[in-house]
Short mmCIF file of C-alpha atoms in Angstrom, two decimals:
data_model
loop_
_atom_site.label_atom_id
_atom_site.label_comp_id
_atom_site.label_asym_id
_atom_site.label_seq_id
_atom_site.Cartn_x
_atom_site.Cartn_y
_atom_site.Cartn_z
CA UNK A 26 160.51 134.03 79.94
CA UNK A 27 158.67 133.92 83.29
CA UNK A 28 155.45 135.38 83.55
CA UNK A 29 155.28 137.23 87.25
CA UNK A 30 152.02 137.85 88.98
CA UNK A 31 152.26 139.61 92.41
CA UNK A 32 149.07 138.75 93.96
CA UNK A 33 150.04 140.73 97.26
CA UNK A 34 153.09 141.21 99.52
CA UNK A 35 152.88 138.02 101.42
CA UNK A 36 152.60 135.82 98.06
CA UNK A 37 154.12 135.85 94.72
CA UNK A 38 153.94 133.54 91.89
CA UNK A 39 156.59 133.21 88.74
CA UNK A 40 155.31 131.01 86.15
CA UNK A 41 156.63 129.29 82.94
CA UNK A 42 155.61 126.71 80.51
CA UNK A 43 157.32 123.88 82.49
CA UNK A 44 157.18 125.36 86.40
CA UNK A 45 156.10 127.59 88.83
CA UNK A 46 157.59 128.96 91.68
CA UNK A 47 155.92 130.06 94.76
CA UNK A 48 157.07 132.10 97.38
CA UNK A 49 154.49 132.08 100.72
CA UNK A 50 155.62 133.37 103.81
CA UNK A 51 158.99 133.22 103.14
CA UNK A 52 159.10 129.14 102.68
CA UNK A 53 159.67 127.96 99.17
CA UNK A 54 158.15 125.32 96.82
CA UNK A 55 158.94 124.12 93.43
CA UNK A 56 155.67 123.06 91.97
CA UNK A 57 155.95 120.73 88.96
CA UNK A 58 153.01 121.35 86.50
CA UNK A 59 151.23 119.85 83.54
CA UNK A 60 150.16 122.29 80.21
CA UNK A 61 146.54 121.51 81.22
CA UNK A 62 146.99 123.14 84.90
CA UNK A 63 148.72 126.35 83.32
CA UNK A 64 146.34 127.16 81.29
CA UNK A 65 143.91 126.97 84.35
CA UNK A 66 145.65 129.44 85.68
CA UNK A 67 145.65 131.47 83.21
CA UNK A 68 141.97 131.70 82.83
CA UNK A 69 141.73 131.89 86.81
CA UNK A 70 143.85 134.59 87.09
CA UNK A 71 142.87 136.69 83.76
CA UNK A 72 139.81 136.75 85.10
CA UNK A 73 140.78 137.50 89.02
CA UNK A 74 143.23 140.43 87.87
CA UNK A 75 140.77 141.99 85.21
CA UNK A 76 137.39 141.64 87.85
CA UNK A 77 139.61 143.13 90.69
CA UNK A 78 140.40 145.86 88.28
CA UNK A 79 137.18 146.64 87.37
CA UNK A 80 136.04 146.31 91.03
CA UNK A 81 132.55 145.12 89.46
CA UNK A 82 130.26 141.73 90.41
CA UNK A 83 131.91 140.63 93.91
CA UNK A 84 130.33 137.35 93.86
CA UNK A 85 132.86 136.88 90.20
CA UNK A 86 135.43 138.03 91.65
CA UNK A 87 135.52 135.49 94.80
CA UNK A 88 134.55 132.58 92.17
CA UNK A 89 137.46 133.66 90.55
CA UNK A 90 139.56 133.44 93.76
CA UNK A 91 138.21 129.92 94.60
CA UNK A 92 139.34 128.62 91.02
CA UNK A 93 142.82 130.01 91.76
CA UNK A 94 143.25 128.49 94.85
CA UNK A 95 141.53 125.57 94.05
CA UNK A 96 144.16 124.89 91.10
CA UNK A 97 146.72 126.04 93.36
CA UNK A 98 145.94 123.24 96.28
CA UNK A 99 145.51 121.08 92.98
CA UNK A 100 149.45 121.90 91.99
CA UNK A 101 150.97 121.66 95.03
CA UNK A 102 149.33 118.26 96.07
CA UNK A 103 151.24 117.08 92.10
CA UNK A 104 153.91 118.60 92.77
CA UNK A 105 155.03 116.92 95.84
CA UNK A 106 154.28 113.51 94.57
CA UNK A 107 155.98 114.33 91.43
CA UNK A 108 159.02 115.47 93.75
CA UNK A 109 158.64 112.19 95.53
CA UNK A 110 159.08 110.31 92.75
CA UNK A 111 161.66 112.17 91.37
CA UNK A 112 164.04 112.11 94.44
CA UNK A 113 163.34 107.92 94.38
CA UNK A 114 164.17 107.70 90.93
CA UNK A 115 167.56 105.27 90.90
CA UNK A 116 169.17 106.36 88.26
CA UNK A 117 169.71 109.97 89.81
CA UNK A 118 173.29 111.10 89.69
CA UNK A 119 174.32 112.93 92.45
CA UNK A 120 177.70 115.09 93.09
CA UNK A 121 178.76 114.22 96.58
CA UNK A 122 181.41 115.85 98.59
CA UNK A 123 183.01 115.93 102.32
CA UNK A 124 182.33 118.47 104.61
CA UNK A 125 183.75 117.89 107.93
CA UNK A 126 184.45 114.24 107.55
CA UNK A 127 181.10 113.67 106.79
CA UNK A 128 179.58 113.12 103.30
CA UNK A 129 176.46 115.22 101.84
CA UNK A 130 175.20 115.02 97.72
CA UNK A 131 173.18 117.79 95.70
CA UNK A 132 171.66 116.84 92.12
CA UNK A 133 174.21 116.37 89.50
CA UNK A 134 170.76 118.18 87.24
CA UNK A 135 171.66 121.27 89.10
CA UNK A 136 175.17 121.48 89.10
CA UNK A 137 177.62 123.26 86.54
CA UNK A 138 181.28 123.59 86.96
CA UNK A 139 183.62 122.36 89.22
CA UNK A 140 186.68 123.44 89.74
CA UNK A 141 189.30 124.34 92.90
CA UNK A 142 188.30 127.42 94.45
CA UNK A 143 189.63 130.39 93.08
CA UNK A 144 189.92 133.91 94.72
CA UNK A 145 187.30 135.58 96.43
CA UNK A 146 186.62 139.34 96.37
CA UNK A 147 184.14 140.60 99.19
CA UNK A 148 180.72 141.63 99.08
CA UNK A 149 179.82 144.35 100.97
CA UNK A 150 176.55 143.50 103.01
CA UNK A 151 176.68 139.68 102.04
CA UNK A 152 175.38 137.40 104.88
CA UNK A 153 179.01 136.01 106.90
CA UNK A 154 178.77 132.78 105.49
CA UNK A 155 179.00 134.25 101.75
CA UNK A 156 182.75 134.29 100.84
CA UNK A 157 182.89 136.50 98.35
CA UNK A 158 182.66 136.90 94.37
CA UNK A 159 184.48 134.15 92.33
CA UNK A 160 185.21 133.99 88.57
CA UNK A 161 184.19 130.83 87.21
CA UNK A 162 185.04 129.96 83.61
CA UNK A 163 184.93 133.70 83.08
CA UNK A 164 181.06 134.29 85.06
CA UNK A 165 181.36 136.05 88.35
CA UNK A 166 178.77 134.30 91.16
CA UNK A 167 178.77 134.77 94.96
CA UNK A 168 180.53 131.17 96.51
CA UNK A 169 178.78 130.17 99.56
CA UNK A 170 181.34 128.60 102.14
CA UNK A 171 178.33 125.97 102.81
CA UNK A 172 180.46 124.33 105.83
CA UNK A 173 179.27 128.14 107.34
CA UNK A 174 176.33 127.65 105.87
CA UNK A 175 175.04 124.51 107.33
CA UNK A 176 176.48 125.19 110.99
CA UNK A 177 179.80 123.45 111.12
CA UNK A 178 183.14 125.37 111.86
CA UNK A 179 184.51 126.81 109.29
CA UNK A 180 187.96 125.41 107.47
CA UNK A 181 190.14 127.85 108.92
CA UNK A 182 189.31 127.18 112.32
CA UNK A 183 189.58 123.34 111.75
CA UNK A 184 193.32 124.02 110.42
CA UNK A 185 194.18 126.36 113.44
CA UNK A 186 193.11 123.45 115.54
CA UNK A 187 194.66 120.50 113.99
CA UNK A 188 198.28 122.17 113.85
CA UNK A 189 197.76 122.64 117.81
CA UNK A 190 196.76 119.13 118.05
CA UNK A 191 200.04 117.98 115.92
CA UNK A 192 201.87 119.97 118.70
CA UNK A 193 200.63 119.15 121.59
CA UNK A 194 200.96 115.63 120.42
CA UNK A 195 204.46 115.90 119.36
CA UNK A 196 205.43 117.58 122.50
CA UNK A 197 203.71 114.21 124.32
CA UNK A 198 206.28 111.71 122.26
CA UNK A 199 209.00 113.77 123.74
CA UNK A 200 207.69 113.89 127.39
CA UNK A 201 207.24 110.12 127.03
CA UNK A 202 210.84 109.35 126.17
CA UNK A 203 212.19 111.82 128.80
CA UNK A 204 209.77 110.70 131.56
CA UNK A 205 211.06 107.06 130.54
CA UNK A 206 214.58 108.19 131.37
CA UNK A 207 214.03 109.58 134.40
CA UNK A 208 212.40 105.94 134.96
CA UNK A 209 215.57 104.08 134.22
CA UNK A 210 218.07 107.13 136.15
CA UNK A 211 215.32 106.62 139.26
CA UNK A 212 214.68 103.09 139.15
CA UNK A 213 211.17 103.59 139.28
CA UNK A 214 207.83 102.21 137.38
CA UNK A 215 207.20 103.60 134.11
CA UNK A 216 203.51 105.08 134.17
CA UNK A 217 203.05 105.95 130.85
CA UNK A 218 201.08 103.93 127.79
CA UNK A 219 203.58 101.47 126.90
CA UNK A 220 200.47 100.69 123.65
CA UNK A 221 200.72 103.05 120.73
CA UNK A 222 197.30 102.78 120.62
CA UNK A 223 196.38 103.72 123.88
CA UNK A 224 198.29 107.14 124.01
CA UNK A 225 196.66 110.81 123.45
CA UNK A 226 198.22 110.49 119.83
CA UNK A 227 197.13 106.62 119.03
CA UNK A 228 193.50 106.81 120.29
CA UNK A 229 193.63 110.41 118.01
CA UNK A 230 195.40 108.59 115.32
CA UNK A 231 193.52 105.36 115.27
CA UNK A 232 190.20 107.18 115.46
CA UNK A 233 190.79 110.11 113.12
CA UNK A 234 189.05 110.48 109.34
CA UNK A 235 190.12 112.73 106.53
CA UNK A 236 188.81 112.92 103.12
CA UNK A 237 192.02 115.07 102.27
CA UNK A 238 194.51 112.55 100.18
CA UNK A 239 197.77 114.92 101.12
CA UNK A 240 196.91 114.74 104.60
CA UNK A 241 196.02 111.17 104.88
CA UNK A 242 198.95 110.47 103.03
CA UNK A 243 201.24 111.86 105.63
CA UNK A 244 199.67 110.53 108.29
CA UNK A 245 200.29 107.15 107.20
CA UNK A 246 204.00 107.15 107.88
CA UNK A 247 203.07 108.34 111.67
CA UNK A 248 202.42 104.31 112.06
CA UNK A 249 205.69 102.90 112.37
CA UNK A 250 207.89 105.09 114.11
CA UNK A 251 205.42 106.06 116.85
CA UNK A 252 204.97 102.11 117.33
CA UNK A 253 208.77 101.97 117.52
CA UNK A 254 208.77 104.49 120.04
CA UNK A 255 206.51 102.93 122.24
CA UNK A 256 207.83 99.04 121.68
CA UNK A 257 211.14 100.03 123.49
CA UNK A 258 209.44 100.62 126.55
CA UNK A 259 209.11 96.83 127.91
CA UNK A 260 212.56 96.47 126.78
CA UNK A 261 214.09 99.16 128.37
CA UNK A 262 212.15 98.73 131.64
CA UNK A 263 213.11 95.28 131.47
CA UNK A 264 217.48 96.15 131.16
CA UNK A 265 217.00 98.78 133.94
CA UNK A 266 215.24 95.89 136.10
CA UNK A 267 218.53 93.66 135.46
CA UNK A 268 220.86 96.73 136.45
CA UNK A 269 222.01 97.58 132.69
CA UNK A 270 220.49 100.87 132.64
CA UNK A 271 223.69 101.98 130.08
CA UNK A 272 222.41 99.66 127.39
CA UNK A 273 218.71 101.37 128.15
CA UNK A 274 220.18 104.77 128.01
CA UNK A 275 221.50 103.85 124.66
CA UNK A 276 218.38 102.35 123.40
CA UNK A 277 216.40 105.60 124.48
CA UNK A 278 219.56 107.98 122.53
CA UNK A 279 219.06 106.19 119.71
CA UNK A 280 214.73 106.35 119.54
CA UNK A 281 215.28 110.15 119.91
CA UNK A 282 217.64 110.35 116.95
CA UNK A 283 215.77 107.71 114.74
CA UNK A 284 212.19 107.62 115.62
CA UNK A 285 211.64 110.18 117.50
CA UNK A 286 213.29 112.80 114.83
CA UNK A 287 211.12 111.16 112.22
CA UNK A 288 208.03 111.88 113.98
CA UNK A 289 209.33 115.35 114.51
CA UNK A 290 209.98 115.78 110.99
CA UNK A 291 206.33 114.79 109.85
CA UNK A 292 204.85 116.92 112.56
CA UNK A 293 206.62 120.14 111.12
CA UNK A 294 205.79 118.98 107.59
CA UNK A 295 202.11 118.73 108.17
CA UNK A 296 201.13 121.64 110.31
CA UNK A 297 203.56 123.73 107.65
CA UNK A 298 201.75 122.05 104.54
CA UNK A 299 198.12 121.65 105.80
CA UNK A 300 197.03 125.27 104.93
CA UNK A 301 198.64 124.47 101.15
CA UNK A 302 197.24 121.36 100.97
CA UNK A 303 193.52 121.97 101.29
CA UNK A 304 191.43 120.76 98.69
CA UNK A 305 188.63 123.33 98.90
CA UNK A 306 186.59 122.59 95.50
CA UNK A 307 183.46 125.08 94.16
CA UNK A 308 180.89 123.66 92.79
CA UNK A 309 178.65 125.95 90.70
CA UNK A 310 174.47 125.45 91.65
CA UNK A 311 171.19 126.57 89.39
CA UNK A 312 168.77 126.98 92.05
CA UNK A 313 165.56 128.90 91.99
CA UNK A 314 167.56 132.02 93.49
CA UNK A 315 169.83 132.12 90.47
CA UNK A 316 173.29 130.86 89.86
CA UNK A 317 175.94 130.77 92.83
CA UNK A 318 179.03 128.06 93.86
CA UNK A 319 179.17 126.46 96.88
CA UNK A 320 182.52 125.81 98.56
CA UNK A 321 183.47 122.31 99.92
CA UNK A 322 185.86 120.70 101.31
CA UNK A 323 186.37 118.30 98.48
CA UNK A 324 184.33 116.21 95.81
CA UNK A 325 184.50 112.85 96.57
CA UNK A 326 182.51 110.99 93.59
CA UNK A 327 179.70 111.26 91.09
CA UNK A 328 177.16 108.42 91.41
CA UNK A 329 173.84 107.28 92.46
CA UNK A 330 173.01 106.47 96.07
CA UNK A 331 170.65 104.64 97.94
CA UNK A 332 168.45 107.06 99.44
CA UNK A 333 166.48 106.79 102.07
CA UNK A 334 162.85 107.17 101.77
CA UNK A 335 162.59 108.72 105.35
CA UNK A 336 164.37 111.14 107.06
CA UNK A 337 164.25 111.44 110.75
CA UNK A 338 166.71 114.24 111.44
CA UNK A 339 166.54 113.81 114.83
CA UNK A 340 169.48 110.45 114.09
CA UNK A 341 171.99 112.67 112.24
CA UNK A 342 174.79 112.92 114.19
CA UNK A 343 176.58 115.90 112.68
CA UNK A 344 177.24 118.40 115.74
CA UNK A 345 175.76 121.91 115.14
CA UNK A 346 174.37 121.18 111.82
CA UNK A 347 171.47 123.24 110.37
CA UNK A 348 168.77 120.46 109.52
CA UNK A 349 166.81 122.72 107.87
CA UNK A 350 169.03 121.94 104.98
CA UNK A 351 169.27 118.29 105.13
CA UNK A 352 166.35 116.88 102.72
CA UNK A 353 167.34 113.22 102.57
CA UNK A 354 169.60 110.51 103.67
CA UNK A 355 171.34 107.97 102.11
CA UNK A 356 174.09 105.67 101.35
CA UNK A 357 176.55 105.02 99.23
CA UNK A 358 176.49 102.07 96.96
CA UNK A 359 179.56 100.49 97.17
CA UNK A 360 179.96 101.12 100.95
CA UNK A 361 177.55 101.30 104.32
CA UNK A 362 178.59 105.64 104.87
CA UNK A 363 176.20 107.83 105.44
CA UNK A 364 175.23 110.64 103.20
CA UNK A 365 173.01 113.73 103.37
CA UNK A 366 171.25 115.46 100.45
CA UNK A 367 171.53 119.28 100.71
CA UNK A 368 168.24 121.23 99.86
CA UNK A 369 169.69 124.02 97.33
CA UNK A 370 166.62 125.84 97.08
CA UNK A 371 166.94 126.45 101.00
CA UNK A 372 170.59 127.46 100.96
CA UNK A 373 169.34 131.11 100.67
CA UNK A 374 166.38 132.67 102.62
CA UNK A 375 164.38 135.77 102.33
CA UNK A 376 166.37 137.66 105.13
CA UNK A 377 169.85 136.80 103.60
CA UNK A 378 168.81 138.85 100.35
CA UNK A 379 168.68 142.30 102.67
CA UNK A 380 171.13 145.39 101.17
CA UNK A 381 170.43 144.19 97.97
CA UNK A 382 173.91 142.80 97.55
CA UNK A 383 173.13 139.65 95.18
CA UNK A 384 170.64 142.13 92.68
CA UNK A 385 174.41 142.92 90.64
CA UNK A 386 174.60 138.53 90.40
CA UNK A 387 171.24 137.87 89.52
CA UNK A 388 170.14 136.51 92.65
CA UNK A 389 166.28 136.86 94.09
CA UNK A 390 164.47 135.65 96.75
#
């Protein structure tokens, strides 16, 4: 059990046999501490609280106060070299998960469950970026949509855009076989990108990362009949040169029937699927606020990293990313990608705790 002192509105301390937490002007800090340094405290503040009380000998009572703050400067200077070192340490497992095609990693230490996101109810007065109440493994915890969180837009959005890309894009492949009929019919130059990589879809295609399995999956059989579609261009320019524009006719029928009708096919498949085939994962967090999930897009591994030992966060290239929230950077082991460790203790601040909404979860600033 936690032993709470509140010393006055601005600073609060909540202390146990292995750690104390410290809330000062709203900013955080975990402060790692030996059994020699609590029982300094004790002492220190025994003998603050019970002078105070008393109101009696001044001069006692601001020797007191000089001890306490003394050990307190003492604590925090041990605790961030203790954090330090901890965050170096190499054999640190970390859970790490895609958000927007890009990867970030909290503390396999603080982690619980994980599981696919279950149903939300709503919390009335919850910040926007809380989703709602989840039951996990039979607990009920606020989940955090963290790609809110953190600044990026939210999955929703990102689906509502991507089917409009798929048809716009689709809607281009048939534009580009009619406008290379009217080529043939007009005898004229064909204008459009004869390379399937150098079309709005290709340089989308070519360029485009997604740590969804589903949707990668059907993307892959794009590749061959949009390169079809785009290698009977130099042939059919090339018949309608030589005056056998009925053989190019018939190679254009055919594309739209084969081809064509295949890319069609995977176009309505994956703007009707992509809503079912999200991958949204919760993974449940200890944190110094209490328990709460976090809602990502998907967990890609468990494994150490190689972190980096310094973090400017002026070279992340994440657009509209909160980098309050980013407390490291690293890679990956096995491959040169970029990851970023999310600060859990920071997930939550003092303002997002206003109604009272999280008191019926356990939650506390």
């Amino acid at each position: 059990m936690s032993i709470i002192y509140y010393l006055n509105k601005d600073l609060i301390i909540y202390l146990n046999p292995k750690r104390i937490h410290m809330k000062k002007n709203v900013k955080l800090y975990n402060i790692l501490i030996d059994n020699f340094l609590i029982n300094i405290y004790h002492h220190a503040l025994k003998m603050y609280f019970l002078l105070c009380k008393k109101n009696k000998r001044r001069l006692l009572v601001k020797i007191a106060r000089i001890i306490f703050i003394l050990c307190l400067l003492y604590s925090v200077n041990f605790s961030i070299s203790a954090q330090e070192s901890e965050q170096r340490n190499p054999d640190t497992l970390w859970v790490i998960f895609w958000l927007q095609n890009q990867l970030f990693a909290v503390n396999s230490d603080n982690t619980g469950s994980i599981t696919l996101v279950p149903a939300a109810d709503t919390i009335a007065k919850s910040p926007k970026f809380v989703r709602g109440v989840v039951n996990v493994r039979g607990q009920k915890m606020p989940a955090i949509d963290l790609r809110s969180r953190i600044g990026l837009s939210p999955m929703d959005k990102e689906i509502e855009d991507f089917i409009l890309l798929m048809k716009q894009r689709e809607e281009d492949h048939r534009r580009w076989l009619t406008t290379l009929e009217d080529s043939v019919r007009e005898t004229k130059e064909f204008t459009l990108a004869l390379d399937p990589h150098k079309c709005k879809f290709g340089l989308w295609y070519d360029s485009y990362e997604t740590s969804n399995y589903f949707v990668s999956n059907i993307l892959k059989k794009f590749d061959v009949p949009h390169k079809k579609i785009h290698g009977i261009g130099n042939k059919v320019m090339g018949l309608s040169r030589k005056g056998n524009k009925d053989r190019a006719y018939d190679i254009i029928d055919k594309c739209r029937t084969t081809e064509l009708n295949e890319m069609v096919t995977l176009f309505d498949e994956i703007t009707r699927d992509i809503g079912e085939l999200s991958q949204e994962t919760a993974i449940v967090l200890n944190t110094i606020h209490g328990r709460f999930a976090i809602i990502v897009d998907c967990v890609d591994t468990t494994e150490k990293i190689n972190e980096d030992s310094t973090l400017d966060v002026n070279a992340i290239k994440v657009a509209n990313l909160d980098k309050s929230l980013i407390a490291f950077s690293g890679t990956k082991l096995k491959e040169n990608r970029s990851i970023l460790g999310i600060d859990i203790d920071n997930i939550f601040r003092s303002e997002d705790f206003q109604g009272g909404w999280g008191q019926p979860y356990g939650l506390a600033q």
